[in-house]
Amino acid sequence: MRVLGIETSCDETSAAVLSEESGVLSNIVLSQDDVHAPYGGVVPELASRRHIEAIDGVVREALDRAAVDLDAIDLLAVTQGPGLIGSLLVGLSFAKGLAYHTKKPLVGVDHIEAHIDAALLENPGLPFPALALVVSGGHTSLFFLEKPLAYAVLGRTRDDAAGEALDKVAKFLGLGYPGGPVIEKLAEGGKPKAFPFSAPRMSDRSLDFSFSGLKTAALRIIRDNKITKDSRKLADFLASFEEVVARSILENLARALPDHPAKAVLLCGGVARNKRLRAEFEEFAREQKLEFAIPSPKMCTDNAAMVASLGLKKFRAAGAESFALSLEMNAYPRVNTPQG
Ligand code: KG4
Ligand code: ZN
């Protein structure tokens, strides 16, 4: 069975071909970083326009690289939400058009659940139950998976996502966009304890995340210490900020474990590319004697292979009749509101 996956939820146009027998045959990702960099963040209207221009070529390239025709595709999978509504609609409408033309089934998948599948795709033998962190520019969530495809949300961010906080601090210092990778590079060699940040803690014992307080604390430290992009203290400051972001993510995971005994832990999403977070997560998993998985850096950021992978699993679990094309199928911008 071959699956064509399509992902356009934010600012990457991506298409991939996944073979059930041979794995990922192609995974084309066209980034829009150059479009949004001058604004220090994603501009939704520009993102959807760029998706419209790019989607046809990206899908063709995914088929070409995989050396298959559209006729050889058995299943279509597309991100339905959450994400930017205009961006989502481009991928969804394109996928509906292909499903209508080819008469193949179309599976809509959730973007955050697809990030988790990036780890499972590369580590198929991972045991369940599992705890999965999805840490990206739009989301910071903790899930408990009793078994494959059974997603229970334990916590979400109440304000900014972790990647968003990194992006905003980088923007404030004029370091460029996206902020996460720039901060990682400039923090190299900095002392992570140089600036005293304290990790946010929920007063109601919930497993939700919050990063807006940390962002505000960071902006105050920048002002009080007159930190600029050229100052000598920059590496220490960025290392300290990176460290507290990593610590607050892992503290939630540690607090979830006693009530949710997992055999494996997963770290997914764009921020999971971060070397400090990866190292601290790995250390935590080893200390707890848990199996663990972090996708390869390319599979951490938005890509369509993870969409195809989850689409195939949902199809196998529910059967073809559940995924006959419905023109009612709609995109959903916010978490947990699938429709159609
Ligand atoms: O998952 P993703 O590609 O898109 C969303 O679904 O949001 O994540 C993008 C986020 C951005 O905030 C970016 O700054 C962050 O991931 N990011 C990183 C690194 N690479 C990307 N954050 C920290 N360190 C990195 N190396
Ligand atoms: Zn994402």
CSV table of N, CA and C and ligand atoms in Angstrom, one decimal, residues 9-12 111 115 135-139 162-164 166-167 177-181 184 242 269-275 300-302, ligand 1:
chain,number,residue,atom,x,y,z
A,9,SER,N,-0.1,23.0,7.4
A,9,SER,CA,-0.8,23.6,8.5
A,9,SER,C,-0.2,25.0,8.9
A,10,CYS,N,1.0,25.2,8.6
A,10,CYS,CA,1.6,26.5,9.0
A,10,CYS,C,2.5,27.1,7.9
A,11,ASP,N,3.8,27.0,8.0
A,11,ASP,CA,4.6,27.7,7.0
A,11,ASP,C,5.5,26.8,6.3
A,12,GLU,N,5.2,25.5,6.2
A,12,GLU,CA,5.9,24.5,5.4
A,12,GLU,C,5.0,23.9,4.4
A,111,HIS,N,-2.6,17.4,13.3
A,111,HIS,CA,-1.2,17.8,13.1
A,111,HIS,C,-0.4,17.4,14.4
A,115,HIS,N,2.8,14.7,14.7
A,115,HIS,CA,4.2,14.9,15.2
A,115,HIS,C,4.6,13.7,16.0
A,135,VAL,N,6.4,19.6,21.3
A,135,VAL,CA,6.9,20.9,21.6
A,135,VAL,C,7.2,21.6,20.3
A,136,SER,N,6.4,22.6,19.9
A,136,SER,CA,6.6,23.3,18.6
A,136,SER,C,6.4,24.8,18.7
A,137,GLY,N,6.3,25.4,17.5
A,137,GLY,CA,6.0,26.8,17.5
A,137,GLY,C,4.6,27.2,17.9
A,138,GLY,N,3.7,26.2,17.6
A,138,GLY,CA,2.3,26.5,17.8
A,138,GLY,C,1.7,25.8,19.1
A,139,HIS,N,2.4,24.7,19.5
A,139,HIS,CA,1.8,23.9,20.6
A,139,HIS,C,2.9,23.4,21.5
A,162,ALA,N,6.2,26.8,23.6
A,162,ALA,CA,7.7,26.9,23.9
A,162,ALA,C,8.4,27.5,22.7
A,163,GLY,N,8.1,27.1,21.5
A,163,GLY,CA,8.8,27.6,20.3
A,163,GLY,C,8.5,29.1,20.1
A,164,GLU,N,7.2,29.4,20.4
A,164,GLU,CA,6.8,30.8,20.3
A,164,GLU,C,7.6,31.7,21.2
A,166,LEU,N,10.6,31.2,22.4
A,166,LEU,CA,12.0,31.3,21.8
A,166,LEU,C,12.0,32.3,20.7
A,167,ASP,N,10.9,32.2,19.8
A,167,ASP,CA,10.9,33.0,18.6
A,167,ASP,C,10.7,34.5,19.0
A,177,TYR,N,14.6,35.1,12.4
A,177,TYR,CA,13.5,34.1,12.5
A,177,TYR,C,13.8,32.9,11.7
A,178,PRO,N,13.4,31.7,12.1
A,178,PRO,CA,12.9,31.3,13.4
A,178,PRO,C,13.9,31.4,14.5
A,179,GLY,N,13.4,31.7,15.7
A,179,GLY,CA,14.3,32.1,16.8
A,179,GLY,C,15.0,30.9,17.4
A,180,GLY,N,14.3,29.7,17.5
A,180,GLY,CA,14.8,28.5,18.1
A,180,GLY,C,16.2,28.1,17.7
A,181,PRO,N,16.4,27.9,16.3
A,181,PRO,CA,17.8,27.5,15.9
A,181,PRO,C,18.8,28.6,16.1
A,184,GLU,N,19.8,28.6,19.7
A,184,GLU,CA,20.6,27.4,20.0
A,184,GLU,C,22.1,27.7,19.6
A,242,GLU,N,17.4,29.0,27.3
A,242,GLU,CA,17.2,27.7,26.7
A,242,GLU,C,17.0,26.6,27.8
A,269,GLY,N,8.1,17.4,17.8
A,269,GLY,CA,7.8,18.8,17.4
A,269,GLY,C,9.1,19.5,17.1
A,270,GLY,N,9.0,20.7,16.5
A,270,GLY,CA,10.1,21.5,16.0
A,270,GLY,C,11.2,21.8,17.1
A,271,VAL,N,10.7,22.1,18.3
A,271,VAL,CA,11.7,22.4,19.4
A,271,VAL,C,12.5,21.2,19.8
A,272,ALA,N,12.0,20.0,19.5
A,272,ALA,CA,12.7,18.8,19.8
A,272,ALA,C,14.0,18.7,19.0
A,273,ARG,N,14.2,19.6,18.1
A,273,ARG,CA,15.5,19.6,17.4
A,273,ARG,C,16.6,20.1,18.3
A,274,ASN,N,16.2,20.8,19.4
A,274,ASN,CA,17.2,21.5,20.2
A,274,ASN,C,18.1,20.5,21.0
A,275,LYS,N,19.4,20.7,20.8
A,275,LYS,CA,20.4,19.8,21.3
A,275,LYS,C,20.3,19.7,22.9
A,300,CYS,N,11.5,16.2,13.0
A,300,CYS,CA,10.9,17.0,14.1
A,300,CYS,C,10.0,18.1,13.6
A,301,THR,N,10.5,18.8,12.6
A,301,THR,CA,9.8,19.9,12.0
A,301,THR,C,8.7,19.4,11.1
A,302,ASP,N,7.7,20.3,10.8
A,302,ASP,CA,6.6,19.9,10.0
A,302,ASP,C,7.0,19.2,8.7
B,1,KG4,O1,6.9,21.8,14.6
B,1,KG4,P1,7.3,23.1,13.9
B,1,KG4,O2,8.1,23.0,12.7
B,1,KG4,O3,6.0,24.0,13.5
B,1,KG4,C1,4.9,24.1,14.3
B,1,KG4,O4,4.0,23.2,14.2
B,1,KG4,O5,4.9,25.1,15.1
B,1,KG4,O6,8.1,24.0,15.0
B,1,KG4,C2,8.6,25.2,14.7
B,1,KG4,C3,9.3,25.8,16.0
B,1,KG4,C4,9.7,27.2,15.9
B,1,KG4,O7,9.2,27.9,17.1
B,1,KG4,C5,11.2,27.1,15.9
B,1,KG4,O8,11.9,28.3,16.5
B,1,KG4,C6,11.5,25.9,16.7
B,1,KG4,O9,10.4,25.0,16.3
B,1,KG4,N1,12.8,25.3,16.5
B,1,KG4,C7,13.7,25.1,17.5
B,1,KG4,C8,14.9,24.6,16.8
B,1,KG4,N2,14.5,24.4,15.5
B,1,KG4,C9,13.3,24.8,15.3
B,1,KG4,N3,13.7,25.5,18.8
B,1,KG4,C10,14.9,25.3,19.5
B,1,KG4,N4,16.0,24.7,18.9
B,1,KG4,C11,16.0,24.4,17.6
B,1,KG4,N5,17.1,23.9,17.1
